[in-house]
CSV table of C-alpha atoms in Angstrom, one decimal:
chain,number,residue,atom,x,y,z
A,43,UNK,CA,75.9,86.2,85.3
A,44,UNK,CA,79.4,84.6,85.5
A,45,UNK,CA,79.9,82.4,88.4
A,46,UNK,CA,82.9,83.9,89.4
A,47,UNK,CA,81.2,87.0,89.8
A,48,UNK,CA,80.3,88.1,93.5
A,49,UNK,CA,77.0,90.4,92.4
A,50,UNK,CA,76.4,91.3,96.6
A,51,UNK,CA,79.9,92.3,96.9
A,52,UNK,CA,79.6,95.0,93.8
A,53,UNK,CA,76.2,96.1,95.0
A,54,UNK,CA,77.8,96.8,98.7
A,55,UNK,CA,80.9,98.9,96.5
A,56,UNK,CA,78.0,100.7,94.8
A,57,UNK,CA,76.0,101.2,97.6
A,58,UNK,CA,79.4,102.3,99.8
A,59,UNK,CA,79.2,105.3,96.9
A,60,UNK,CA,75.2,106.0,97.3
A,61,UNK,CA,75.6,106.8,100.9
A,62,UNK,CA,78.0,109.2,100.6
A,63,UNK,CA,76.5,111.1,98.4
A,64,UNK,CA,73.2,111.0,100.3
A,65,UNK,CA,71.4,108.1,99.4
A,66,UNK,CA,71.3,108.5,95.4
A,67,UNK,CA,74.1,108.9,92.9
A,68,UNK,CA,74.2,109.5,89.3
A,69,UNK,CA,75.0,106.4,87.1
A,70,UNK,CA,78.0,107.4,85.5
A,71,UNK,CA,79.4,108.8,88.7
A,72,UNK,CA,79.2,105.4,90.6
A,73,UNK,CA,80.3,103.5,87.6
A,74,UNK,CA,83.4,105.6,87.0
A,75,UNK,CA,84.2,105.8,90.6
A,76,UNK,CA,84.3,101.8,91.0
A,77,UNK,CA,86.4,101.5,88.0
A,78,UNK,CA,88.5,104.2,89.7
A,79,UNK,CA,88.8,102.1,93.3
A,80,UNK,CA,89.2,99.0,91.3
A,81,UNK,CA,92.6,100.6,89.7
A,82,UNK,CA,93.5,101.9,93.2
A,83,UNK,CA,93.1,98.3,94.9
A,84,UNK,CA,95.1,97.0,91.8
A,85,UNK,CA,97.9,99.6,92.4
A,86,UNK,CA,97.7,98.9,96.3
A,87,UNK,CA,97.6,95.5,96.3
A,88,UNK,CA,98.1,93.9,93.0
A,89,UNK,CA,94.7,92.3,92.7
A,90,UNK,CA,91.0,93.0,92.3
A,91,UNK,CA,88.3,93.5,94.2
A,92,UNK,CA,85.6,92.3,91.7
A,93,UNK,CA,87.6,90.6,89.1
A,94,UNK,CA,85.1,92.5,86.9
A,95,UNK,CA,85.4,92.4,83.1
A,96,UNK,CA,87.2,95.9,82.2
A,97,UNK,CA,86.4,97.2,79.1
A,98,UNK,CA,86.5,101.3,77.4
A,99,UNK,CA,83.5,102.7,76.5
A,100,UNK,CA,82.5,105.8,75.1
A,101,UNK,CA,82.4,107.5,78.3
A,102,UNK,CA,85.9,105.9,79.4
A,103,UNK,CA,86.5,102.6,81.5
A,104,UNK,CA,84.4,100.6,83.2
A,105,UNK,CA,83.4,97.0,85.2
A,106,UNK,CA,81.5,95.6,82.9
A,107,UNK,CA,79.4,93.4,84.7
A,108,UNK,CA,78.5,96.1,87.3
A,109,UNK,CA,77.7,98.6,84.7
A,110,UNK,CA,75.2,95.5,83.6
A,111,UNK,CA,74.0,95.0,87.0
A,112,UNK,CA,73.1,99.0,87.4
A,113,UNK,CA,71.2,98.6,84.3
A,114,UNK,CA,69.0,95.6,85.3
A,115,UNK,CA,70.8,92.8,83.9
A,116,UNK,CA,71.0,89.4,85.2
A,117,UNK,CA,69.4,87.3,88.0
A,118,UNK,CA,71.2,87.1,91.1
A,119,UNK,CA,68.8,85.7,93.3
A,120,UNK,CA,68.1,89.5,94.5
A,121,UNK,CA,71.9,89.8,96.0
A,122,UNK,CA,71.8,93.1,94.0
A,123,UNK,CA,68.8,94.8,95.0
A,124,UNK,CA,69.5,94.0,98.8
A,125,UNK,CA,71.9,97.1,98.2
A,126,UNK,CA,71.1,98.8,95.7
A,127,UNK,CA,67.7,100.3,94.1
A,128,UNK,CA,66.7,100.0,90.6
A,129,UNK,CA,68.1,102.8,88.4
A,130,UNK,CA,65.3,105.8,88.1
A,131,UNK,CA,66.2,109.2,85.9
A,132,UNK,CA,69.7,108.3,85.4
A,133,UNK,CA,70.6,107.4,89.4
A,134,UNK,CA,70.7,104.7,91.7
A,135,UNK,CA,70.0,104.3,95.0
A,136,UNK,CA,70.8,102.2,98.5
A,137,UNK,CA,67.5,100.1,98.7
A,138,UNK,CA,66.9,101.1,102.3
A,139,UNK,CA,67.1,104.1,104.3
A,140,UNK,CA,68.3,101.4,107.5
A,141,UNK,CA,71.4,100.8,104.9
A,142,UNK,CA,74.9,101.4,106.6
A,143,UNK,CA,78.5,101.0,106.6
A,144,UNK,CA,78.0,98.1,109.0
A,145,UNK,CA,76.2,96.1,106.7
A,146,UNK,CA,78.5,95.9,104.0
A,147,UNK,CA,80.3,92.5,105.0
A,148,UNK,CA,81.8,91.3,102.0
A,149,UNK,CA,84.3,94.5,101.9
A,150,UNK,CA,87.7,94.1,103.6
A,151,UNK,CA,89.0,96.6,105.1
A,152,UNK,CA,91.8,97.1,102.9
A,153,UNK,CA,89.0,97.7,100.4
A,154,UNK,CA,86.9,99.8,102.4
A,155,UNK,CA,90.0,101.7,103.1
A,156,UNK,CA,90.3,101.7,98.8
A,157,UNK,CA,87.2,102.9,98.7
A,158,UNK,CA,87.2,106.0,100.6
A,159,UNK,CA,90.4,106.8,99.3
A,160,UNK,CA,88.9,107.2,96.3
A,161,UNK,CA,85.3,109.0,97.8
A,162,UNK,CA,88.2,111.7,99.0
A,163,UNK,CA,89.6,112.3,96.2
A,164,UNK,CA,86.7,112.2,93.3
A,165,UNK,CA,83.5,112.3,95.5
A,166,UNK,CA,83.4,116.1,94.8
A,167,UNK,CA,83.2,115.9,91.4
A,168,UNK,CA,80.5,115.6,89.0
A,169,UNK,CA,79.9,112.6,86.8
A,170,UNK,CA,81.6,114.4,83.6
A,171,UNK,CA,84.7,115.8,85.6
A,172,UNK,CA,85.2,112.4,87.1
A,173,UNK,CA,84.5,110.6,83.2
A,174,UNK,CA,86.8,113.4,81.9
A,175,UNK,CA,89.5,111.8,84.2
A,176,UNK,CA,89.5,108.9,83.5
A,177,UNK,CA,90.0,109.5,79.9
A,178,UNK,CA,93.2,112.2,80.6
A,179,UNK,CA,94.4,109.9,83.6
A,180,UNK,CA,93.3,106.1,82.7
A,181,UNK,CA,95.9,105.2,79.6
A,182,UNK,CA,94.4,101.5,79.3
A,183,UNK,CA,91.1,103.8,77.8
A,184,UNK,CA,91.0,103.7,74.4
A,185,UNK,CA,87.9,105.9,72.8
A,186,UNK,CA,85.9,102.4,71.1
A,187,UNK,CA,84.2,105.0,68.4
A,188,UNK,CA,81.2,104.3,70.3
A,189,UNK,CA,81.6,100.7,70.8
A,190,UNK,CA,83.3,98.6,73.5
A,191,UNK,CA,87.0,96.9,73.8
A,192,UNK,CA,88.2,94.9,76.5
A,193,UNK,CA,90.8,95.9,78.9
A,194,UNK,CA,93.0,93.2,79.9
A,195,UNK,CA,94.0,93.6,83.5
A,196,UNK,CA,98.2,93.0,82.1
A,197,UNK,CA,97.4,96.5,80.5
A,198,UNK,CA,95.9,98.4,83.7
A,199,UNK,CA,99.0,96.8,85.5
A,200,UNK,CA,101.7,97.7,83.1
A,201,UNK,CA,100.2,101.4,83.0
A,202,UNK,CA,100.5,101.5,87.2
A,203,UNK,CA,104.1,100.6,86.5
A,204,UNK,CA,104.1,97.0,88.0
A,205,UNK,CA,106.3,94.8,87.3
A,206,UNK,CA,105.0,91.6,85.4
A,207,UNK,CA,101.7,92.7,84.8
A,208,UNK,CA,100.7,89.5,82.7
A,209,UNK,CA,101.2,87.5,85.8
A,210,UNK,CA,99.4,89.7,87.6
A,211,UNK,CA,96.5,88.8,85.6
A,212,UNK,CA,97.1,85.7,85.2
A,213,UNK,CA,96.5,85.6,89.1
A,214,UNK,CA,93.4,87.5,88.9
A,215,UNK,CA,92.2,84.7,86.1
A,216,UNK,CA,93.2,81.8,88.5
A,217,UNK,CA,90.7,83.4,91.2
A,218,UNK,CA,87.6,83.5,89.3
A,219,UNK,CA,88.4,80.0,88.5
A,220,UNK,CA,88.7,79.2,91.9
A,221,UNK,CA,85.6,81.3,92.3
A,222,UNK,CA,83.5,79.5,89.5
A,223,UNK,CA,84.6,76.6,91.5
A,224,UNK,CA,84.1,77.2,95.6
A,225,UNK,CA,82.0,80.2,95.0
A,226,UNK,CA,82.6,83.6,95.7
């Protein structure tokens, strides 16, 4: 796990997504809808709110670490599965049935407010109309041929239209330095 990394803070976004869609949600749903509030936060507020590795996959863009962490990689120290329940028949789960907005306190409110922005507008879908979006809508995708590339965060930000995108990332790169430094 990279230090800069905030594992609790991705497992409350994840778990933000289980509970609205009753407690369970398909894999590739929650993994394309935090890529999808990630880009949102970046086009609100010209930063991240996981400074997640972005890369394409088959199935379109993702946080890479997060996709890692819904599959069982790494050790946080159990930061993870406070949230979130180990994935089962392609889903994941909040670990508790006591789990509520309430308790997610590493989300802002600016990223709450991100995040069900984006529950509005692609909580209704399925996880292949929301995977087919982002590979119409998400320009930084590029199909890998069934491998991975990395999507530098200048890219995301040059397709949102902002203006100096490589110091946009450049920023983002300073803060998980900081990060790796004074912690999450």
């Amino acid at each position: 796990m990279q230090a800069w990394y905030n594992s609790r803070k991705a497992a409350q976004i994840a778990a933000f997504f289980a509970l609205r869609e009753g407690g369970n949600i398909h894999v590739l749903k929650v993994v394309k809808l935090i890529y999808l509030a990630e880009r949102a936060f970046m086009a609100a507020y010209d930063a991240s709110m996981l400074r997640d590795q972005l890369v394409s996959m088959e199935h379109g863009p993702v946080s890479s670490i997060t996709l890692n962490r819904i599959n069982g990689a790494g050790d946080d120290g159990g930061q993870w599965a406070e949230f979130v329940s180990d994935r089962a028949d392609h889903k994941v789960g909040v670990s508790s049935p006591n789990i509520n907005d309430d308790d997610l306190d590493e989300l802002s409110r600016a990223e709450l407010k991100t995040l069900g922005e984006t529950w509005e507008k692609f909580g209704h879908m399925t996880q292949w109309q929301i995977r087919d979006y982002t590979h119409d809508h998400c320009p930084e995708w590029e199909d890998p041929n069934f491998s991975s590339y990395p999507i530098p965060y200048s890219r995301v930000f040059k397709f949102l239209g902002k203006r100096d995108p490589e110091e946009l990332e450049r920023q983002i790169l300073r803060e998980r330095k900081l990060a790796s430094i004074f912690g999450s």
